[in-house]
């Protein structure tokens, strides 16, 4: 039997009303949002690392300026999302601690290496493309601060997606070696991009409750299907082959049939054992430790200023 307070809450959610920070909410709703929003924030922050790797090696000044702007956007998204999570009663220090101790997850996709410049194009096209597919419905999330944060983030993500496609358009028109580099990037990023949507619906522990609370609007498999349907024609336009022998247009369902991602690889990556997990986490921990003197300075300054005001 549902608690009366909870029933009113659910009715508001069902009616499409937004839930705001100071309003009553079930503890599970709060916890789920803290988990998802903080993991999303961590993903944006860790997501700077694979691309940051190429800022100093971008092929032209223009590409370098674009990539720099894009990576700065990701930092902004992370900070924006940490703010949204803070409205639920968790501090930023706690969230950082959860990331650094390995307790909080971040997207599996950022545990793969960026080996060539084509990877930067593939990340924009596929990774940001998948991110938009997942985040556009989150603009309608029942929690006000998260839904509003998503509006601006989605606008910036679509610029990121276009810049990635543009990098690849240029490369496929280049030398055969450049075109081969793009195909190689697609071969390596295709399956990890499909994994971004999370485990298949029957293995997704949180989906049913999150959908009832309208935190999620679509299941993981629904969004994965939409992503495949949108992306395959783009791969064809680039003259590339999607590395999935099972990929086939299905007239009846009006979408593609496609193969099963390697779920063992996925669960291995989210357990911390992917190709770059240790490197990514160490980079974040190092940045935190390197910033200690600055945090100490800020705190000391704030204390002195408070003493001066009191005197
Ligand atoms: N990478 C890492 N962990 C994942 C991934 C993934 N791609 N997909 C699912 N998981 C984790 C979930 O966090 C959950 O673990 P937890 O209980 O320890 O938190 C577990 O796998 C089971 O998955 P689900 O029950 O399906 O979890 P959920 O309902 O949270 O759905 C999803 C996962 C779709 C990623 C959801 O959390 C979401 O929409 N998050 C917001 C978007 C986001 O974080 N994007 C980040 C990448 S995009 C970018 O930053 C550029």
Tab-separated table of C-alpha atoms and ligand atoms in Angstrom:
chain	number	residue	atom	x	y	z
A	1	UNK	CA	0.000	0.000	0.000
A	2	UNK	CA	1.445	3.339	-1.027
A	3	UNK	CA	2.069	5.975	1.621
A	4	UNK	CA	-0.342	8.960	1.074
A	5	UNK	CA	2.527	11.415	0.618
A	6	UNK	CA	4.065	9.114	-1.939
A	7	UNK	CA	0.745	8.760	-3.755
A	8	UNK	CA	0.456	12.553	-4.138
A	9	UNK	CA	4.049	12.623	-5.374
A	10	UNK	CA	3.376	9.908	-7.964
A	11	UNK	CA	0.209	11.692	-9.126
A	12	UNK	CA	2.194	14.868	-9.705
A	13	UNK	CA	4.828	12.927	-11.651
A	14	UNK	CA	2.118	11.191	-13.694
A	15	UNK	CA	0.543	14.566	-14.470
A	16	UNK	CA	3.871	15.747	-15.893
A	17	UNK	CA	4.629	18.251	-13.118
A	18	UNK	CA	8.239	18.992	-12.268
A	19	UNK	CA	9.571	18.120	-8.825
A	20	UNK	CA	11.703	20.922	-7.338
A	21	UNK	CA	14.572	20.684	-4.806
A	22	UNK	CA	12.806	21.640	-1.561
A	23	UNK	CA	9.689	19.562	-2.216
A	24	UNK	CA	8.957	16.213	-0.608
A	25	UNK	CA	10.219	13.210	-2.573
A	26	UNK	CA	10.674	9.520	-1.795
A	27	UNK	CA	14.170	8.672	-0.549
A	28	UNK	CA	14.600	6.220	-3.437
A	29	UNK	CA	13.839	8.969	-5.949
A	30	UNK	CA	16.441	11.231	-4.341
A	31	UNK	CA	19.024	8.446	-4.280
A	32	UNK	CA	18.395	7.427	-7.875
A	33	UNK	CA	18.789	11.006	-9.059
A	34	UNK	CA	21.967	11.541	-7.042
A	35	UNK	CA	23.375	8.334	-8.529
A	36	UNK	CA	22.436	9.149	-12.100
A	37	UNK	CA	23.218	12.884	-12.102
A	38	UNK	CA	26.551	12.472	-10.308
A	39	UNK	CA	27.565	9.635	-12.647
A	40	UNK	CA	26.556	11.810	-15.552
A	41	UNK	CA	28.683	14.683	-14.154
A	42	UNK	CA	31.653	12.363	-13.620
A	43	UNK	CA	31.279	11.179	-17.235
A	44	UNK	CA	31.520	14.730	-18.537
A	45	UNK	CA	34.640	15.371	-16.449
A	46	UNK	CA	36.404	12.084	-17.210
A	47	UNK	CA	35.232	12.464	-20.823
A	48	UNK	CA	37.642	15.373	-21.257
A	49	UNK	CA	40.615	13.046	-20.938
A	50	UNK	CA	40.450	10.962	-24.156
A	51	UNK	CA	39.975	14.095	-26.266
A	52	UNK	CA	42.343	16.271	-24.257
A	53	UNK	CA	44.952	13.794	-25.399
A	54	UNK	CA	44.650	15.273	-28.927
A	55	UNK	CA	44.479	19.019	-28.269
A	56	UNK	CA	48.231	19.369	-28.654
A	57	UNK	CA	48.236	17.158	-31.760
A	58	UNK	CA	45.248	18.528	-33.709
A	59	UNK	CA	46.180	18.781	-37.418
A	60	UNK	CA	45.423	22.524	-37.866
A	61	UNK	CA	45.044	25.607	-35.699
A	62	UNK	CA	41.330	25.704	-36.538
A	63	UNK	CA	40.789	22.076	-35.480
A	64	UNK	CA	42.729	22.757	-32.306
A	65	UNK	CA	40.562	25.770	-31.426
A	66	UNK	CA	37.385	23.762	-32.060
A	67	UNK	CA	38.547	20.812	-29.973
A	68	UNK	CA	39.653	23.083	-27.144
A	69	UNK	CA	36.211	24.726	-27.106
A	70	UNK	CA	34.499	21.353	-27.136
A	71	UNK	CA	36.527	19.968	-24.252
A	72	UNK	CA	35.807	23.160	-22.279
A	73	UNK	CA	32.106	22.599	-22.928
A	74	UNK	CA	32.414	19.144	-21.339
A	75	UNK	CA	33.969	20.702	-18.240
A	76	UNK	CA	31.071	23.146	-18.111
A	77	UNK	CA	28.536	20.306	-18.395
A	78	UNK	CA	30.216	18.499	-15.535
A	79	UNK	CA	30.123	21.524	-13.230
A	80	UNK	CA	26.551	22.294	-14.223
A	81	UNK	CA	25.491	18.723	-13.405
A	82	UNK	CA	27.341	18.698	-10.072
A	83	UNK	CA	25.259	21.786	-9.182
A	84	UNK	CA	22.057	19.951	-10.135
A	85	UNK	CA	23.068	17.001	-7.934
A	86	UNK	CA	23.920	19.339	-5.023
A	87	UNK	CA	20.275	20.500	-4.954
A	88	UNK	CA	19.457	16.962	-3.744
A	89	UNK	CA	21.566	17.333	-0.610
A	90	UNK	CA	24.932	15.832	-1.516
A	91	UNK	CA	28.117	17.910	-1.446
A	92	UNK	CA	30.583	18.175	-4.269
A	93	UNK	CA	33.342	16.835	-2.028
A	94	UNK	CA	31.279	13.705	-1.372
A	95	UNK	CA	30.725	13.208	-5.086
A	96	UNK	CA	34.425	13.630	-5.844
A	97	UNK	CA	35.238	11.183	-3.081
A	98	UNK	CA	32.846	8.635	-4.631
A	99	UNK	CA	34.532	9.055	-8.019
A	100	UNK	CA	38.082	8.876	-6.685
A	101	UNK	CA	37.421	5.849	-4.501
A	102	UNK	CA	35.851	3.985	-7.437
A	103	UNK	CA	32.433	3.820	-5.752
A	104	UNK	CA	30.668	5.969	-8.361
A	105	UNK	CA	30.616	4.924	-11.976
A	106	UNK	CA	31.133	7.075	-15.050
A	107	UNK	CA	30.317	6.163	-18.627
A	108	UNK	CA	32.020	3.010	-19.884
A	109	UNK	CA	32.890	4.754	-23.156
A	110	UNK	CA	35.635	6.897	-21.659
A	111	UNK	CA	37.715	3.866	-20.780
A	112	UNK	CA	38.811	3.325	-24.373
A	113	UNK	CA	41.965	4.891	-25.856
A	114	UNK	CA	42.104	7.576	-28.577
A	115	UNK	CA	44.747	6.226	-30.934
A	116	UNK	CA	44.429	8.461	-34.011
A	117	UNK	CA	42.944	11.803	-35.057
A	118	UNK	CA	40.023	9.892	-36.613
A	119	UNK	CA	39.080	8.835	-33.079
A	120	UNK	CA	38.339	12.478	-32.291
A	121	UNK	CA	35.908	12.564	-35.209
A	122	UNK	CA	34.395	9.231	-34.178
A	123	UNK	CA	33.887	10.418	-30.599
A	124	UNK	CA	32.019	13.512	-31.765
A	125	UNK	CA	29.944	11.599	-34.277
A	126	UNK	CA	29.185	8.404	-32.321
A	127	UNK	CA	29.772	9.140	-28.634
A	128	UNK	CA	28.192	12.581	-28.624
A	129	UNK	CA	25.532	11.256	-31.016
A	130	UNK	CA	24.661	8.536	-28.492
A	131	UNK	CA	24.804	11.055	-25.653
A	132	UNK	CA	22.239	13.285	-27.410
A	133	UNK	CA	19.957	10.328	-28.124
A	134	UNK	CA	19.958	9.568	-24.390
A	135	UNK	CA	19.824	13.180	-23.181
A	136	UNK	CA	17.095	14.691	-25.361
A	137	UNK	CA	14.432	12.678	-23.475
A	138	UNK	CA	16.117	13.644	-20.182
A	139	UNK	CA	15.047	17.233	-20.927
A	140	UNK	CA	11.591	15.977	-19.924
A	141	UNK	CA	12.826	14.339	-16.723
A	142	UNK	CA	10.525	14.856	-13.727
A	143	UNK	CA	13.250	16.520	-11.644
A	144	UNK	CA	13.304	20.239	-12.522
A	145	UNK	CA	17.011	21.105	-12.135
A	146	UNK	CA	18.157	18.043	-14.130
A	147	UNK	CA	15.636	18.587	-16.905
A	148	UNK	CA	16.595	22.253	-17.269
A	149	UNK	CA	20.319	21.487	-17.241
A	150	UNK	CA	19.753	19.095	-20.135
A	151	UNK	CA	18.375	21.808	-22.427
A	152	UNK	CA	21.607	23.734	-22.703
A	153	UNK	CA	23.735	20.603	-22.602
A	154	UNK	CA	21.857	19.074	-25.541
A	155	UNK	CA	22.348	22.218	-27.624
A	156	UNK	CA	26.085	22.057	-27.056
A	157	UNK	CA	26.183	18.304	-27.654
A	158	UNK	CA	24.633	18.730	-31.080
A	159	UNK	CA	27.439	21.122	-32.024
A	160	UNK	CA	29.893	18.466	-30.784
A	161	UNK	CA	28.234	15.807	-32.890
A	162	UNK	CA	28.373	17.981	-36.008
A	163	UNK	CA	32.037	18.829	-35.487
A	164	UNK	CA	32.867	15.120	-35.208
A	165	UNK	CA	31.020	14.324	-38.410
A	166	UNK	CA	32.825	17.222	-40.094
A	167	UNK	CA	36.238	15.879	-39.048
A	168	UNK	CA	35.329	12.528	-40.611
A	169	UNK	CA	33.837	14.085	-43.779
A	170	UNK	CA	37.153	15.782	-44.366
A	171	UNK	CA	39.155	12.612	-43.735
A	172	UNK	CA	37.082	10.300	-45.943
A	173	UNK	CA	37.698	12.702	-48.824
A	174	UNK	CA	41.428	12.565	-48.129
A	175	UNK	CA	44.030	9.915	-48.962
A	176	UNK	CA	43.221	6.172	-48.854
A	177	UNK	CA	45.265	6.005	-45.646
A	178	UNK	CA	43.097	8.704	-44.070
A	179	UNK	CA	39.906	6.943	-45.132
A	180	UNK	CA	41.240	3.681	-43.699
A	181	UNK	CA	41.931	5.481	-40.443
A	182	UNK	CA	38.262	6.520	-40.259
A	183	UNK	CA	37.079	2.969	-40.916
A	184	UNK	CA	39.412	1.708	-38.205
A	185	UNK	CA	38.010	4.282	-35.761
A	186	UNK	CA	34.440	3.177	-36.582
A	187	UNK	CA	35.446	-0.461	-36.073
A	188	UNK	CA	36.762	0.291	-32.591
A	189	UNK	CA	34.098	2.793	-31.427
A	190	UNK	CA	30.898	1.253	-32.814
A	191	UNK	CA	30.282	-1.409	-30.171
A	192	UNK	CA	31.418	0.652	-27.173
A	193	UNK	CA	29.034	3.403	-28.397
A	194	UNK	CA	26.116	0.964	-28.393
A	195	UNK	CA	27.090	-0.031	-24.849
A	196	UNK	CA	26.706	3.566	-23.670
A	197	UNK	CA	22.935	3.029	-23.496
A	198	UNK	CA	23.438	0.538	-20.693
A	199	UNK	CA	22.680	-3.174	-20.384
A	200	UNK	CA	19.797	-4.752	-22.297
A	201	UNK	CA	16.366	-4.101	-20.796
A	202	UNK	CA	16.142	-7.482	-19.098
A	203	UNK	CA	19.452	-6.789	-17.293
A	204	UNK	CA	18.705	-3.127	-16.469
A	205	UNK	CA	18.007	-3.120	-12.730
A	206	UNK	CA	16.929	0.518	-12.432
A	207	UNK	CA	14.859	1.062	-15.591
A	208	UNK	CA	11.380	0.058	-14.399
A	209	UNK	CA	11.418	2.290	-11.300
A	210	UNK	CA	13.189	5.156	-13.076
A	211	UNK	CA	10.588	5.067	-15.844
A	212	UNK	CA	7.717	5.037	-13.349
A	213	UNK	CA	9.264	8.130	-11.750
A	214	UNK	CA	9.788	9.677	-15.196
A	215	UNK	CA	13.491	10.082	-14.549
A	216	UNK	CA	13.971	7.962	-17.673
A	217	UNK	CA	11.471	8.259	-20.508
A	218	UNK	CA	12.772	5.367	-22.622
A	219	UNK	CA	14.350	2.013	-21.986
A	220	UNK	CA	18.009	1.340	-22.800
A	221	UNK	CA	17.111	-0.911	-25.752
A	222	UNK	CA	14.656	1.607	-27.222
A	223	UNK	CA	17.308	4.315	-27.338
A	224	UNK	CA	19.957	1.916	-28.672
A	225	UNK	CA	17.601	0.996	-31.531
A	226	UNK	CA	16.947	4.666	-32.328
A	227	UNK	CA	20.678	5.329	-32.334
A	228	UNK	CA	21.387	2.499	-34.771
A	229	UNK	CA	18.545	3.640	-37.053
A	230	UNK	CA	19.862	7.191	-37.100
A	231	UNK	CA	23.558	6.369	-37.436
A	232	UNK	CA	23.718	3.633	-40.083
A	233	UNK	CA	22.646	5.982	-42.927
A	234	UNK	CA	25.302	8.456	-41.749
A	235	UNK	CA	27.950	5.715	-41.937
A	236	UNK	CA	26.760	4.949	-45.468
A	237	UNK	CA	26.986	8.624	-46.377
A	238	UNK	CA	30.608	8.587	-45.222
A	239	UNK	CA	31.198	5.464	-47.311
A	240	UNK	CA	31.989	3.323	-44.274
A	241	UNK	CA	31.048	-0.200	-43.246
A	242	UNK	CA	29.427	-0.731	-39.843
A	243	UNK	CA	31.333	-3.623	-38.201
A	244	UNK	CA	28.258	-5.785	-37.583
A	245	UNK	CA	27.549	-8.742	-39.905
A	246	UNK	CA	24.058	-9.070	-38.409
A	247	UNK	CA	23.072	-5.523	-39.383
A	248	UNK	CA	20.094	-5.638	-41.734
A	249	UNK	CA	17.164	-3.343	-42.540
A	250	UNK	CA	13.904	-4.819	-41.268
A	251	UNK	CA	11.018	-3.479	-43.336
A	252	UNK	CA	8.328	-4.751	-40.941
A	253	UNK	CA	9.657	-2.958	-37.893
A	254	UNK	CA	10.893	0.029	-39.895
A	255	UNK	CA	14.309	-0.215	-38.274
A	256	UNK	CA	17.531	-2.181	-38.383
A	257	UNK	CA	18.132	-5.592	-36.883
A	258	UNK	CA	21.580	-5.663	-35.345
A	259	UNK	CA	23.918	-7.888	-33.374
A	260	UNK	CA	24.282	-8.177	-29.625
A	261	UNK	CA	27.059	-6.103	-28.001
A	262	UNK	CA	29.649	-8.106	-26.060
A	263	UNK	CA	28.051	-7.751	-22.622
A	264	UNK	CA	30.934	-9.476	-20.930
A	265	UNK	CA	33.203	-6.691	-22.156
A	266	UNK	CA	30.678	-4.098	-20.945
A	267	UNK	CA	30.405	-5.513	-17.419
A	268	UNK	CA	34.159	-5.880	-17.289
A	269	UNK	CA	34.639	-2.199	-18.192
A	270	UNK	CA	32.093	-0.928	-15.663
A	271	UNK	CA	33.696	-3.108	-12.993
A	272	UNK	CA	36.875	-1.060	-13.497
A	273	UNK	CA	38.812	-3.409	-15.761
A	274	UNK	CA	38.573	-1.721	-19.163
A	275	UNK	CA	41.622	-0.728	-21.216
A	276	UNK	CA	41.986	2.767	-19.658
A	277	UNK	CA	40.072	2.669	-16.344
A	278	UNK	CA	43.179	2.867	-14.169
A	279	UNK	CA	44.720	5.636	-16.285
A	280	UNK	CA	41.511	7.742	-16.234
A	281	UNK	CA	40.985	7.421	-12.503
A	282	UNK	CA	44.631	8.157	-11.751
A	283	UNK	CA	44.467	11.306	-13.877
A	284	UNK	CA	41.460	12.538	-11.893
A	285	UNK	CA	43.052	11.692	-8.544
A	286	UNK	CA	46.271	13.407	-9.575
A	287	UNK	CA	44.344	16.548	-10.572
A	288	UNK	CA	42.609	16.518	-7.176
A	289	UNK	CA	45.894	16.153	-5.301
A	290	UNK	CA	47.593	18.807	-7.431
A	291	UNK	CA	44.799	21.244	-6.550
A	292	UNK	CA	45.170	20.775	-2.769
A	293	UNK	CA	47.359	23.882	-2.297
A	294	UNK	CA	44.759	25.990	-4.073
A	295	UNK	CA	41.831	24.669	-2.005
A	296	UNK	CA	43.879	25.235	1.160
A	297	UNK	CA	44.616	28.787	0.074
A	298	UNK	CA	40.976	29.531	-0.640
A	299	UNK	CA	39.877	28.152	2.722
A	300	UNK	CA	42.568	30.106	4.599
A	301	UNK	CA	41.564	33.286	2.783
A	302	UNK	CA	37.865	32.761	3.563
A	303	UNK	CA	38.655	32.164	7.243
A	304	UNK	CA	40.785	35.316	7.479
A	305	UNK	CA	38.105	37.366	5.732
A	306	UNK	CA	35.490	36.063	8.182
A	307	UNK	CA	37.743	36.916	11.152
A	308	UNK	CA	38.274	40.423	9.806
A	309	UNK	CA	34.533	40.905	9.450
A	310	UNK	CA	33.946	39.661	13.000
A	311	UNK	CA	36.627	41.985	14.461
B	1	LIG	N1	28.646	3.055	-18.329
B	1	LIG	C1	28.833	2.848	-17.013
B	1	LIG	N2	27.872	2.340	-16.225
B	1	LIG	C2	26.695	2.036	-16.792
B	1	LIG	C3	26.433	2.240	-18.150
B	1	LIG	C4	27.471	2.768	-18.937
B	1	LIG	N3	27.339	2.982	-20.249
B	1	LIG	N4	25.164	1.846	-18.414
B	1	LIG	C5	24.671	1.401	-17.262
B	1	LIG	N5	25.576	1.494	-16.288
B	1	LIG	C6	25.443	1.054	-14.915
B	1	LIG	C7	24.377	1.828	-14.168
B	1	LIG	O1	24.912	3.040	-13.661
B	1	LIG	C8	24.006	0.834	-13.096
B	1	LIG	O2	25.021	0.776	-12.090
B	1	LIG	P1	24.828	1.407	-10.599
B	1	LIG	O3	23.610	0.779	-10.011
B	1	LIG	O4	26.092	1.093	-9.905
B	1	LIG	O5	24.647	2.885	-10.785
B	1	LIG	C9	24.081	-0.477	-13.832
B	1	LIG	O6	24.978	-0.275	-14.903
B	1	LIG	C10	22.750	-1.001	-14.336
B	1	LIG	O7	22.256	-0.222	-15.422
B	1	LIG	P2	20.754	0.359	-15.492
B	1	LIG	O8	19.887	-0.318	-14.498
B	1	LIG	O9	20.304	0.333	-16.895
B	1	LIG	O10	21.030	1.869	-14.976
B	1	LIG	P3	20.284	3.236	-15.312
B	1	LIG	O11	18.809	3.084	-15.198
B	1	LIG	O12	20.943	4.274	-14.497
B	1	LIG	O13	20.584	3.502	-16.883
B	1	LIG	C11	21.916	5.089	-18.139
B	1	LIG	C12	21.900	3.771	-17.335
B	1	LIG	C13	21.055	4.932	-19.385
B	1	LIG	C14	23.365	5.379	-18.524
B	1	LIG	C15	21.329	6.210	-17.248
B	1	LIG	O14	21.995	6.257	-16.005
B	1	LIG	C16	21.400	7.574	-17.855
B	1	LIG	O15	20.617	7.904	-18.718
B	1	LIG	N6	22.324	8.439	-17.373
B	1	LIG	C17	22.448	9.815	-17.788
B	1	LIG	C18	23.272	9.973	-19.044
B	1	LIG	C19	24.734	9.771	-18.818
B	1	LIG	O16	25.234	9.537	-17.727
B	1	LIG	N7	25.526	9.904	-19.876
B	1	LIG	C20	26.960	9.802	-19.724
B	1	LIG	C21	27.626	9.572	-21.000
B	1	LIG	S1	27.387	10.861	-22.111
B	1	LIG	C22	28.562	12.038	-21.836
B	1	LIG	O17	28.891	12.275	-20.758
B	1	LIG	C23	29.129	12.774	-22.932
